[in-house]
Tab-separated table of C-alpha atoms (C1' of nucleotides) in Angstrom:
chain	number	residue	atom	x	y	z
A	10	UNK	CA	10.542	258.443	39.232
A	11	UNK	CA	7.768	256.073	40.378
A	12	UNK	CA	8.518	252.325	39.987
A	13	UNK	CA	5.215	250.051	38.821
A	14	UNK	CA	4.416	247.298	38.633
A	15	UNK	CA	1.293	245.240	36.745
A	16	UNK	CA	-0.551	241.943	37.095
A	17	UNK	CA	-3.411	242.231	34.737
A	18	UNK	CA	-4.071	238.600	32.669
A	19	UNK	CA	-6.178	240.332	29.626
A	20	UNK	CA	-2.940	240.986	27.428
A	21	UNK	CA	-4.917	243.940	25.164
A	22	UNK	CA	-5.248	246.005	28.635
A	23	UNK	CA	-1.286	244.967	29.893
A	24	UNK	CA	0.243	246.074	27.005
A	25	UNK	CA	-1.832	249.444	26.545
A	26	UNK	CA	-1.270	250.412	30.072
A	27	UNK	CA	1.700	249.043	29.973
A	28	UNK	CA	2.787	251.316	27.207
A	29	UNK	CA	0.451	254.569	28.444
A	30	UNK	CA	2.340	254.851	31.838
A	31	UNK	CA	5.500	254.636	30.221
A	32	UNK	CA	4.618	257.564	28.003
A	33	UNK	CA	4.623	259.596	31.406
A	34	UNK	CA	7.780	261.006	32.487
A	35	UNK	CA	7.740	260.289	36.068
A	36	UNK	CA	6.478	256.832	35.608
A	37	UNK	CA	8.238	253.786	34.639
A	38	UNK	CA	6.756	249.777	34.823
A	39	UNK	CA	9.420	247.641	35.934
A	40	UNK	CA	7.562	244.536	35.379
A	41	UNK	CA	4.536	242.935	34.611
A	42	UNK	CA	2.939	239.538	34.635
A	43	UNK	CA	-0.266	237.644	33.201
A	44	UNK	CA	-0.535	235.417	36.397
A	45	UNK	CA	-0.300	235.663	39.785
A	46	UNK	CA	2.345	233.875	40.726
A	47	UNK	CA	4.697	234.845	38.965
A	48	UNK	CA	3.370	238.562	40.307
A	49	UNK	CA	4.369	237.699	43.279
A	50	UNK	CA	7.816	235.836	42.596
A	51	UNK	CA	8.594	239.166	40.690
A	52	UNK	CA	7.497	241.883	43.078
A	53	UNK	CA	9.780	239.972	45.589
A	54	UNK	CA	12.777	240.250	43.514
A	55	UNK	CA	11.798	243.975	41.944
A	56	UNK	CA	10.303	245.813	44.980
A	57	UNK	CA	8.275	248.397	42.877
A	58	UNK	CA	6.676	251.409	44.709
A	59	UNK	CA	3.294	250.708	43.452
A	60	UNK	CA	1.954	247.194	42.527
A	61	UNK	CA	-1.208	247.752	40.182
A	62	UNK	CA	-3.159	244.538	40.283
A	63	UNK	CA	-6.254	243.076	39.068
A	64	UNK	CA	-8.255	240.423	41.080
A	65	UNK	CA	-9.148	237.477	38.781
A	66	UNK	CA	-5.849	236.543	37.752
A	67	UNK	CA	-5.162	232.982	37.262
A	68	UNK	CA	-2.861	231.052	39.558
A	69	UNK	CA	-2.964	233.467	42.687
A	70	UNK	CA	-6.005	236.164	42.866
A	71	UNK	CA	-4.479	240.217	43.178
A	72	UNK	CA	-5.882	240.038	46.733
A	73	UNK	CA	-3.745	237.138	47.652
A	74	UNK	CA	-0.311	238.668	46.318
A	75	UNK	CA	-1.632	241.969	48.324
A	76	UNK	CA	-1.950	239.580	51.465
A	77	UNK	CA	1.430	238.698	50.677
A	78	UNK	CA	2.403	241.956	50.527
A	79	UNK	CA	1.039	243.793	53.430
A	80	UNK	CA	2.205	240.744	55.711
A	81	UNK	CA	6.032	241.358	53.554
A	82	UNK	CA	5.854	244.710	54.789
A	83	UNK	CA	7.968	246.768	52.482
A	84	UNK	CA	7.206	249.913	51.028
A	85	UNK	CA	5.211	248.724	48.004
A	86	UNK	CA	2.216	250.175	47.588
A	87	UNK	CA	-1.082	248.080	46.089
A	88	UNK	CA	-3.896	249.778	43.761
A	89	UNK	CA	-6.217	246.694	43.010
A	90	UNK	CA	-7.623	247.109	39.261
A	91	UNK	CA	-10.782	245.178	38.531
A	92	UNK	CA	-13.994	244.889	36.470
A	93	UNK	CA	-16.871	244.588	38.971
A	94	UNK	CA	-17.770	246.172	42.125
A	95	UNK	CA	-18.370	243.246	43.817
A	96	UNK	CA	-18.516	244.260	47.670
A	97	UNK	CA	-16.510	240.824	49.098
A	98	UNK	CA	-13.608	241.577	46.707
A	99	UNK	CA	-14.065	245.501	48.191
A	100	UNK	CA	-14.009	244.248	51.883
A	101	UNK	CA	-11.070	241.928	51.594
A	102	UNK	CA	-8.660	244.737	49.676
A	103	UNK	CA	-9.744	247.226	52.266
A	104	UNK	CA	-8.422	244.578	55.142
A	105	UNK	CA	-5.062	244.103	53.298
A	106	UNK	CA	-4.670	247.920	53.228
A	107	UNK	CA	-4.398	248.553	49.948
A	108	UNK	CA	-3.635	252.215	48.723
A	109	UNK	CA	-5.969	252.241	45.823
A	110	UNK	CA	-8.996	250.434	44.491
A	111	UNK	CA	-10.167	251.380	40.862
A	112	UNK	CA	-12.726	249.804	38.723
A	113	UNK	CA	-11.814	249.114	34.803
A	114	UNK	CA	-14.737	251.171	33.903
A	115	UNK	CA	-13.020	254.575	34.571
A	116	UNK	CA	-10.471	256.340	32.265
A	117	UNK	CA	-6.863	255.169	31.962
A	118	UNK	CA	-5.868	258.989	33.102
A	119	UNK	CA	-7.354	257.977	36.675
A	120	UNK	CA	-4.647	255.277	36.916
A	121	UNK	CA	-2.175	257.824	36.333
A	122	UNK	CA	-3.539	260.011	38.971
A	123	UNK	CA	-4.034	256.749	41.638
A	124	UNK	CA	-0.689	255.892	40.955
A	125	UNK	CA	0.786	259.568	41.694
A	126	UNK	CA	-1.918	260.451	44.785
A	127	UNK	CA	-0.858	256.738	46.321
A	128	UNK	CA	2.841	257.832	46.068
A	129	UNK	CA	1.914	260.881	48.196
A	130	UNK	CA	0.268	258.629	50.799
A	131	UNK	CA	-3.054	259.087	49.608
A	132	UNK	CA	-5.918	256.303	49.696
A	133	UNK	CA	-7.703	256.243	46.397
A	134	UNK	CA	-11.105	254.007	46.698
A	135	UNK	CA	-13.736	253.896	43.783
A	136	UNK	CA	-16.701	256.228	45.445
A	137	UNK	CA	-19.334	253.503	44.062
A	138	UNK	CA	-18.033	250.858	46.323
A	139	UNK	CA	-17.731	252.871	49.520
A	140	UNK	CA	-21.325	253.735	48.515
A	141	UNK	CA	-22.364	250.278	48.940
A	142	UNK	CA	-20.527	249.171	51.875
A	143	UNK	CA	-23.790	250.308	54.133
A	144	UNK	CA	-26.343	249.074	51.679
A	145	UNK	CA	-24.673	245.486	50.682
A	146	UNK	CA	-27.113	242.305	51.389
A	147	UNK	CA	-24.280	240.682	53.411
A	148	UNK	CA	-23.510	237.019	53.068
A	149	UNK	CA	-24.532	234.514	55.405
A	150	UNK	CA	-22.611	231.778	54.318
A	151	UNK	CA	-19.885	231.261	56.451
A	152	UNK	CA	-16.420	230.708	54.508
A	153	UNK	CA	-16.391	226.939	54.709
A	154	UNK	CA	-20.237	226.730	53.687
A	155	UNK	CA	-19.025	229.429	50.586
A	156	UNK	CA	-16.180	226.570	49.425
A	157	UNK	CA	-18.904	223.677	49.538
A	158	UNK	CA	-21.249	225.966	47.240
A	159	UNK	CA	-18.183	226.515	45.126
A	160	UNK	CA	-17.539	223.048	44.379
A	161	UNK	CA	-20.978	222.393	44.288
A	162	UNK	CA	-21.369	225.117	41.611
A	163	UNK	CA	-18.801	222.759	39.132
A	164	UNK	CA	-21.743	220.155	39.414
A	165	UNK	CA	-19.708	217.860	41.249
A	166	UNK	CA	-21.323	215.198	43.647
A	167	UNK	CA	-21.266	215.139	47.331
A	168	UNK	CA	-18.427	212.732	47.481
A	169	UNK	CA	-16.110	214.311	45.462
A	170	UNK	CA	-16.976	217.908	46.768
A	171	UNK	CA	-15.841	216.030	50.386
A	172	UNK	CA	-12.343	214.446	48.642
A	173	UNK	CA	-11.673	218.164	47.243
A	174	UNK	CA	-12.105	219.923	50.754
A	175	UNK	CA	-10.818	216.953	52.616
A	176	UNK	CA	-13.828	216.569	54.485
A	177	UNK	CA	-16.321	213.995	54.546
A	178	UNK	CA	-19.356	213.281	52.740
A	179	UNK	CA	-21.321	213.580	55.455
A	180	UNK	CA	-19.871	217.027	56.323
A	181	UNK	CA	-20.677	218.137	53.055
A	182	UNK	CA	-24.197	216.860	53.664
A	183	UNK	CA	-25.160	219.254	56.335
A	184	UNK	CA	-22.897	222.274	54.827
A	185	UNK	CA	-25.433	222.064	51.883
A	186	UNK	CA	-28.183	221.350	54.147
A	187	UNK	CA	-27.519	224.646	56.158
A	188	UNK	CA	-27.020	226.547	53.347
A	189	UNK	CA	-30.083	225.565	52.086
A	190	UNK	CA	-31.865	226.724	55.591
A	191	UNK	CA	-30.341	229.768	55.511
A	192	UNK	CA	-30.931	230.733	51.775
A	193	UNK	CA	-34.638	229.358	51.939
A	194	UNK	CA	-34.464	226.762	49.547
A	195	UNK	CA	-34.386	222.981	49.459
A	196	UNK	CA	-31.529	222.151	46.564
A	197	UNK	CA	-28.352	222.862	45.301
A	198	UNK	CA	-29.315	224.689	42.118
A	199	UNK	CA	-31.866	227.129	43.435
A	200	UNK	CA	-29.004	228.066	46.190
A	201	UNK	CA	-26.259	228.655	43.487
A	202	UNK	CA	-28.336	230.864	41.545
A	203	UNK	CA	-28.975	232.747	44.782
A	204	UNK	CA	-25.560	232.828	45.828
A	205	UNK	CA	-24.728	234.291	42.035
A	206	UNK	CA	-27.236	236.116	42.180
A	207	UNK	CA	-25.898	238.309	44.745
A	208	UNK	CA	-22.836	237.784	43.737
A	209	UNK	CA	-21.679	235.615	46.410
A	210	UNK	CA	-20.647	233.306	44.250
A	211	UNK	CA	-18.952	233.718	40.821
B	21	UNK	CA	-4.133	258.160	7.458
B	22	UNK	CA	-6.525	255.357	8.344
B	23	UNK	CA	-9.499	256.904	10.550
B	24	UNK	CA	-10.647	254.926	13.241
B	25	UNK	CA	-13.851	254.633	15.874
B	26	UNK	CA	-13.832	252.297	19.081
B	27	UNK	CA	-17.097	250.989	20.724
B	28	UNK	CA	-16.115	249.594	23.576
B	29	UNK	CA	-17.634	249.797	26.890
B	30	UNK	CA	-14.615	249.111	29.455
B	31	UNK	CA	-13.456	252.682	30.268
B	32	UNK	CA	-10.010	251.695	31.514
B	33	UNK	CA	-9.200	249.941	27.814
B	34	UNK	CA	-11.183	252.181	25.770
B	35	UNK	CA	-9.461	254.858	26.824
B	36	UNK	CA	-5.597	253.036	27.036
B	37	UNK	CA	-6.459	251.678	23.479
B	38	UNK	CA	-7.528	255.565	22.100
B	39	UNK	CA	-4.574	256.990	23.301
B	40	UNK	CA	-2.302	254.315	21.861
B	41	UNK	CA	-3.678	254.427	18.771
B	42	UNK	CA	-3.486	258.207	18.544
B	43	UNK	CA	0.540	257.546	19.143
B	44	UNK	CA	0.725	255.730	15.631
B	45	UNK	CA	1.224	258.855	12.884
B	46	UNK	CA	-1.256	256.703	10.835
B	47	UNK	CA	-4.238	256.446	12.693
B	48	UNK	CA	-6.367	258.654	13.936
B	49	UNK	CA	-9.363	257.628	16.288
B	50	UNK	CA	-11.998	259.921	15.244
B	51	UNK	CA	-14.825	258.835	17.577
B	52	UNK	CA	-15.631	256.239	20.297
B	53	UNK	CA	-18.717	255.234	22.325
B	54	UNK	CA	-19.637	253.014	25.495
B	55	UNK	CA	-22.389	251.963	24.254
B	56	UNK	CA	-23.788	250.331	20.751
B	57	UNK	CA	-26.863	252.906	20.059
B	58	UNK	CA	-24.955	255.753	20.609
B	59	UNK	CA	-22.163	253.898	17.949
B	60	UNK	CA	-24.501	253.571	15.514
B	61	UNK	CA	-25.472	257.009	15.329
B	62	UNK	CA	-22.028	257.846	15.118
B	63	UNK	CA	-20.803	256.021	12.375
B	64	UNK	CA	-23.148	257.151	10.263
B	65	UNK	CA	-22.167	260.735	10.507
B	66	UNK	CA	-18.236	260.003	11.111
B	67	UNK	CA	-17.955	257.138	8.068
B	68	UNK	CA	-14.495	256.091	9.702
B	69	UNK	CA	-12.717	253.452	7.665
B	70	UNK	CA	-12.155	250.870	10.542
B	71	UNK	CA	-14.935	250.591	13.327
B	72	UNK	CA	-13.558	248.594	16.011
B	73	UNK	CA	-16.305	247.109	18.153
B	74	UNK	CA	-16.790	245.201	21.653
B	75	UNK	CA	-19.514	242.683	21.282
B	76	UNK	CA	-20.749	242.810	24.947
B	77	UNK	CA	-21.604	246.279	25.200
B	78	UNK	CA	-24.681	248.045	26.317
B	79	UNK	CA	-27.507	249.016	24.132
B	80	UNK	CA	-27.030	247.162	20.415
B	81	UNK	CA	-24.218	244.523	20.932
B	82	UNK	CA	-20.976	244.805	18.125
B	83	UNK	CA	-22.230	242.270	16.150
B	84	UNK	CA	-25.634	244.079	15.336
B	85	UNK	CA	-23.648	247.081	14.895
B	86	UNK	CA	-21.485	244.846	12.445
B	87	UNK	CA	-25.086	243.409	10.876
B	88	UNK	CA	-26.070	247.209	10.014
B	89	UNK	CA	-22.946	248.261	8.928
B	90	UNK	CA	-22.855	245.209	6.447
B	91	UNK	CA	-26.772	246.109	5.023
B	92	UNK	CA	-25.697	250.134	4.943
B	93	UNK	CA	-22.647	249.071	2.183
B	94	UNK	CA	-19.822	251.742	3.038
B	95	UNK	CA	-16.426	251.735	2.609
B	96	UNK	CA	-15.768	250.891	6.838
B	97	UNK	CA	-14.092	247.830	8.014
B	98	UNK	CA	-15.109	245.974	11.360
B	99	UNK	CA	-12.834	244.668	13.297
B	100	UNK	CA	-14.427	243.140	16.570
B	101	UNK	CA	-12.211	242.905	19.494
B	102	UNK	CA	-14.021	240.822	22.480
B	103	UNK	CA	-13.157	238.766	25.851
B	104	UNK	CA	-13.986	235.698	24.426
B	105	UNK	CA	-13.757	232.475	22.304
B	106	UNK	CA	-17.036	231.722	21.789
B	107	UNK	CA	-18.008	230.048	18.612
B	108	UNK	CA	-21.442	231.317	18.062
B	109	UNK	CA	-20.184	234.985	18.281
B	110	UNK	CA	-17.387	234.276	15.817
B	111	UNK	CA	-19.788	232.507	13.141
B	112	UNK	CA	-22.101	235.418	13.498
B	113	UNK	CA	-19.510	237.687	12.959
B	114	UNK	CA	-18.298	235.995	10.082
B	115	UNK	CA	-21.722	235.960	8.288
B	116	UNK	CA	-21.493	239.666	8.826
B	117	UNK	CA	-17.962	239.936	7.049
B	118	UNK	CA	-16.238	241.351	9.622
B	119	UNK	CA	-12.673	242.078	8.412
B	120	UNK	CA	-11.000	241.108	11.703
B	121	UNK	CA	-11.785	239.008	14.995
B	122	UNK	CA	-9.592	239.717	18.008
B	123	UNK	CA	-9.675	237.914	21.457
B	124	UNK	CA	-8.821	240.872	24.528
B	125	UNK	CA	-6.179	238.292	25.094
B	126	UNK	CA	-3.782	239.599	22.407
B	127	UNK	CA	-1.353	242.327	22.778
B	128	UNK	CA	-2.260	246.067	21.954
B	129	UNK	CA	0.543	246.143	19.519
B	130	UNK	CA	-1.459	243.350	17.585
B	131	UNK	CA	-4.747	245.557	17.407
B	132	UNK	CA	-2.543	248.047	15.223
B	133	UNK	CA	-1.233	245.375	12.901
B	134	UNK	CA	-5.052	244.027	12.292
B	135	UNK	CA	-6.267	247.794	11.779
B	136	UNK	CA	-3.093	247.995	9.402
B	137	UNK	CA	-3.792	244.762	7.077
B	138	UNK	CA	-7.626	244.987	6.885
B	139	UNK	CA	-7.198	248.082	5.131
B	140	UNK	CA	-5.265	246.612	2.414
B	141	UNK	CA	-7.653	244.329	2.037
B	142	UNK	CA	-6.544	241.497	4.275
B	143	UNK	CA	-8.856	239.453	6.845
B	144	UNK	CA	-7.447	238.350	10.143
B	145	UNK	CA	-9.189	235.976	12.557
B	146	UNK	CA	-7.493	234.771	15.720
B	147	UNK	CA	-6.360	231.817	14.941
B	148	UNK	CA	-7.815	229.977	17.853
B	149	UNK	CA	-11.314	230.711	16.752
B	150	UNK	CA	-10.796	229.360	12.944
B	151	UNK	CA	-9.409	225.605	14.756
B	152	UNK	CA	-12.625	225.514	16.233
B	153	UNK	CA	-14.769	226.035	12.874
B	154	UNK	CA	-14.762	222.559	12.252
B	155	UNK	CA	-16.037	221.240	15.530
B	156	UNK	CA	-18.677	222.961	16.214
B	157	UNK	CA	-21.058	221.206	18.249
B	158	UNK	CA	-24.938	220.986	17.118
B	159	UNK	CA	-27.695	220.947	19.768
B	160	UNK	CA	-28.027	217.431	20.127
B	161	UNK	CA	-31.011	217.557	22.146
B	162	UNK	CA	-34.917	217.503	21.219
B	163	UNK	CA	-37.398	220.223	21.954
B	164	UNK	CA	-38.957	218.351	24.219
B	165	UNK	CA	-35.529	217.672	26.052
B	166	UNK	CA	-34.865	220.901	26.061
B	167	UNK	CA	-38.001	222.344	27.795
B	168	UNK	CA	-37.111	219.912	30.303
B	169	UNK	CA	-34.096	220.752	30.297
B	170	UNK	CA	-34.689	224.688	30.561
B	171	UNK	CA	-37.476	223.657	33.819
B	172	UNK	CA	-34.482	221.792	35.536
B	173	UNK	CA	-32.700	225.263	35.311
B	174	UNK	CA	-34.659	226.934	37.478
B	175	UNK	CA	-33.439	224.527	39.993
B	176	UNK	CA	-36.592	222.835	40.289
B	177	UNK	CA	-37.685	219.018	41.298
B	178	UNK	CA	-38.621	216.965	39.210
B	179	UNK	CA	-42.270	216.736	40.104
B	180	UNK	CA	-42.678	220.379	39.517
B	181	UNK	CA	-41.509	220.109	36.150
B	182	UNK	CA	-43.305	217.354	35.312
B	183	UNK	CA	-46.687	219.072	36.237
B	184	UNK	CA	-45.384	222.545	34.486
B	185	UNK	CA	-44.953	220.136	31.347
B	186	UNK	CA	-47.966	218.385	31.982
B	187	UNK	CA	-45.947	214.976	32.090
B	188	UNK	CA	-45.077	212.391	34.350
B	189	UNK	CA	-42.679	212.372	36.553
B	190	UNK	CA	-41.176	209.363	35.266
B	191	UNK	CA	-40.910	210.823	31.568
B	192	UNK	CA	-39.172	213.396	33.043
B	193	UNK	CA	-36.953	211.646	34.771
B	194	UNK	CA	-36.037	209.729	31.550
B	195	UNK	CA	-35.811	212.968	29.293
B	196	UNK	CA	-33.119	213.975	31.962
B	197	UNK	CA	-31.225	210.799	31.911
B	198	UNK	CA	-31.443	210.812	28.021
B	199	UNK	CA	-30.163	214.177	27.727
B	200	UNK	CA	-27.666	213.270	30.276
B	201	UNK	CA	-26.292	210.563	28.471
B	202	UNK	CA	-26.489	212.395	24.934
B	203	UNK	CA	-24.149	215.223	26.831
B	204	UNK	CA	-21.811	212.908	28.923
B	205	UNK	CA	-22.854	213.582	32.464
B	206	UNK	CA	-24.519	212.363	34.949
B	207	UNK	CA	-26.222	214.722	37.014
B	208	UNK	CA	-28.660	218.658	36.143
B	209	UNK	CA	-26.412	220.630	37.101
B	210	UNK	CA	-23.008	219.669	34.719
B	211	UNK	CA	-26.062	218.860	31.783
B	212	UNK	CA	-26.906	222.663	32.580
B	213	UNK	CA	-23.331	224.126	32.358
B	214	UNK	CA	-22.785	222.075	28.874
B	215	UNK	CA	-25.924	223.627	27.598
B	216	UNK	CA	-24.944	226.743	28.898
B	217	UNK	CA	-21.797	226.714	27.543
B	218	UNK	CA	-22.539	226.142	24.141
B	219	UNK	CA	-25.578	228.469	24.077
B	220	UNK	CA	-28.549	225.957	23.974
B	221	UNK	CA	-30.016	227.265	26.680
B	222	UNK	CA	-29.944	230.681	28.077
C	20	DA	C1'	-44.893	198.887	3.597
C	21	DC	C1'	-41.210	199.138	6.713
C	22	DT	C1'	-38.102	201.328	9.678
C	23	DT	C1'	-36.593	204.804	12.526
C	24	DC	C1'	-37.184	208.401	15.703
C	25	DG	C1'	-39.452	211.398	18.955
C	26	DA	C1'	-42.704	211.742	22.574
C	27	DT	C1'	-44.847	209.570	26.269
C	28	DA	C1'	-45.394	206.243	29.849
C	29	DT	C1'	-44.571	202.483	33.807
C	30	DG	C1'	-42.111	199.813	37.102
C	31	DA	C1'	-38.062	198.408	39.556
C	32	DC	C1'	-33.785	199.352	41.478
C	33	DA	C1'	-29.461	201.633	43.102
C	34	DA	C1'	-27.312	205.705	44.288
C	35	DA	C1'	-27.278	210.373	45.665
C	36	DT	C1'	-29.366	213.929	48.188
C	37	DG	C1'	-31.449	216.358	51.934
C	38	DT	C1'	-33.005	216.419	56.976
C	39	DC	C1'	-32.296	215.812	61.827
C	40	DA	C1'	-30.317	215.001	66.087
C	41	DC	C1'	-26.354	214.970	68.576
C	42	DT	C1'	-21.323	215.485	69.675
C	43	DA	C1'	-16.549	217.549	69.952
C	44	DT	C1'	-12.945	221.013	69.104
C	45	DT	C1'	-11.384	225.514	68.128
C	46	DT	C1'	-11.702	230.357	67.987
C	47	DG	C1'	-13.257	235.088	68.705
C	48	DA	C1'	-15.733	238.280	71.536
C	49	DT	C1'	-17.547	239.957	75.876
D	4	DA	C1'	-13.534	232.679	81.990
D	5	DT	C1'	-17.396	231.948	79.551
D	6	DC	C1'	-20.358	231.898	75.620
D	7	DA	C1'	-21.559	231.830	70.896
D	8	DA	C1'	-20.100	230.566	66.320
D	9	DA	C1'	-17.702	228.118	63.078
D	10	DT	C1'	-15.788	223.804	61.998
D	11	DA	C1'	-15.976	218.880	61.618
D	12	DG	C1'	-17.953	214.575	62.357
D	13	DT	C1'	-21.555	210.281	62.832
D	14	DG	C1'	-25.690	207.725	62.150
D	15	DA	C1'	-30.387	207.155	60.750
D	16	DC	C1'	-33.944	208.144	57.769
D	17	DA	C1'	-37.035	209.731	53.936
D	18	DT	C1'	-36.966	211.620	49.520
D	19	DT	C1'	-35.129	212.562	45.158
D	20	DT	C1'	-32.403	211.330	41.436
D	21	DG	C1'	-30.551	208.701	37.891
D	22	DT	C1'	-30.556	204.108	35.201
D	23	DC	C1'	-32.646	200.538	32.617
D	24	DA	C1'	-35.879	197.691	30.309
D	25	DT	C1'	-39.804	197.889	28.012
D	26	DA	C1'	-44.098	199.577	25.619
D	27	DT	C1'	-47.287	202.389	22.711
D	28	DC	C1'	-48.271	205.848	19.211
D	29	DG	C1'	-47.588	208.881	15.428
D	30	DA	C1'	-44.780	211.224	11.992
D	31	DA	C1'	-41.125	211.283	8.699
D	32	DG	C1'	-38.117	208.935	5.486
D	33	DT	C1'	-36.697	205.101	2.204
DNA sequence: ACTTCGATATGACAAATGTCACTATTTGAT
DNA sequence: ATCAAATAGTGACATTTGTCATATCGAAGT
């Protein structure tokens, strides 16, 4: 009997999968959870053998509770479950050793199967994202240049970007200034619709 | 037995959702698509009695789908079933007659119960979409606003829009600060979001 | 006929933004 | 141990943005 677990904030998909893995006899969800921390303050206490979660969870992403997780070090094992194949997301999941990494747009029998080929030590990765990981335009934003685009993507001005990220304004100021060098443009709109663009940015 | 047909394009759900409702001895999912062409063609050979459609999905979006379903006068009930809240998809859908309007974020088990009461007859909109009704925000801004508006967008300054408009840069600069003041902000890129948000610009 | 509103414009001013040069500390890689 | 990057900061400066007052003109409404 395999013991699951699910973080997944879109109730419609919880409860169906919730309900189609415990039609299987050799599964059984112990647990589930719209939000991330309380994913995480559960798997602590319930210890599943497989943790299915998906990324864009509110409160604490899927990749964060498997951060938790590898660093935890028990036996749990982590299939991530998310929409897009966004390479970043790919990259990070891959570093926190996760067992299995499916995209939403595949059947709900290939959950099934992750789940059981995980349990036999298996690593399950989407093909189309180890496809891209040669072909990827990588980002050149740096990861403290990425949280000054973020902030500046909520249309908030220099000063409060610098209060948010406890930095100062000046900071900011050249943080926005190289981005702009190294995305070729010369304000903060063009470079946010770069950075979504290529999905740097959400 | 009620006869159903899903269009929706997330495999992981569409399948979860068939399955479940194939577990209920009254329904029976007779057809589903990932796409809203290939829906179309199939409801008009299958005639199911409750089509439930996705509005984002590839192709012809659920609420066309709903639009020809309404002209073509059968006997089958729509129930749309999407991510999200957004007002301009729910009025459209109600011009159509849908029978039902369900968010994603709703359990499975409350798909079956709208499937259930639409065909006796009853119509069931999420109840956080019929709140809104009343508050609908109107495009408060002018054409002219909005073409300025729609130039900012494409992140550039405001002497480039001004020649693309053939104005001055100063009437530019007022039709911004008009239109920020109209929506409550105070710089492009929140006055961009709002617009976005609400649809008057793309 | 009168008023209001939208479109267009200018000028003046304050605030925010973007550029540059230069420095210091920390960290990862060779 | 050294070097390159990433991180964080300052100060000075030019440019861009956003605000406000004010004006003209034409169209639509009362």
């Amino acid at each position: 009997m395999i013991t699951l677990y699910l973080a997944e904030d879109q109730s419609m998909l919880n409860s169906a999968l919730t309900q189609l893995l415990e039609l299987e006899d050799d599964l059984h969800v112990i647990g589930s959870a719209r939000d991330g921390k309380m994913a995480w303050a559960d798997l602590q206490r319930l210890r599943p053998q497989v943790a299915i979660l998906d990324i864009e969870i509110p409160g604490m992403s899927g990749l964060d509770v498997a951060d938790h997780l590898q660093v935890a070090d028990w036996e749990t094992k982590v299939v991530i479950l998310t929409t897009f194949a966004q390479q970043a997301y790919f990259e990070r999941a891959v570093k926190a050793q996760v067992a299995g990494y499916l995209l939403k747009d595949s059947p709900s029998d290939d959950l099934i199967d992750t789940v059981r080929q995980v349990m036999q030590g298996k690593t399950i990765y989407a093909p189309e994202l180890v496809v891209n990981m040669f072909s990827a335009a990588t980002n050149p934003l740096t990861d403290r240049e990425l949280a000054v685009l973020t902030e500046a993507d909520k249309g908030l001005p220099t000063k409060t970007i610098a209060a948010n990220l406890y930095l100062s304004a000046g900071t900011v100021r050249n943080y926005l200034s190289a981005i702009f060098s190294k995305l070729g443009v010369h304000n903060r709109l063009e470079a946010i619709k770069i950075a979504k663009d290529n999905k740097w940015l959400t």
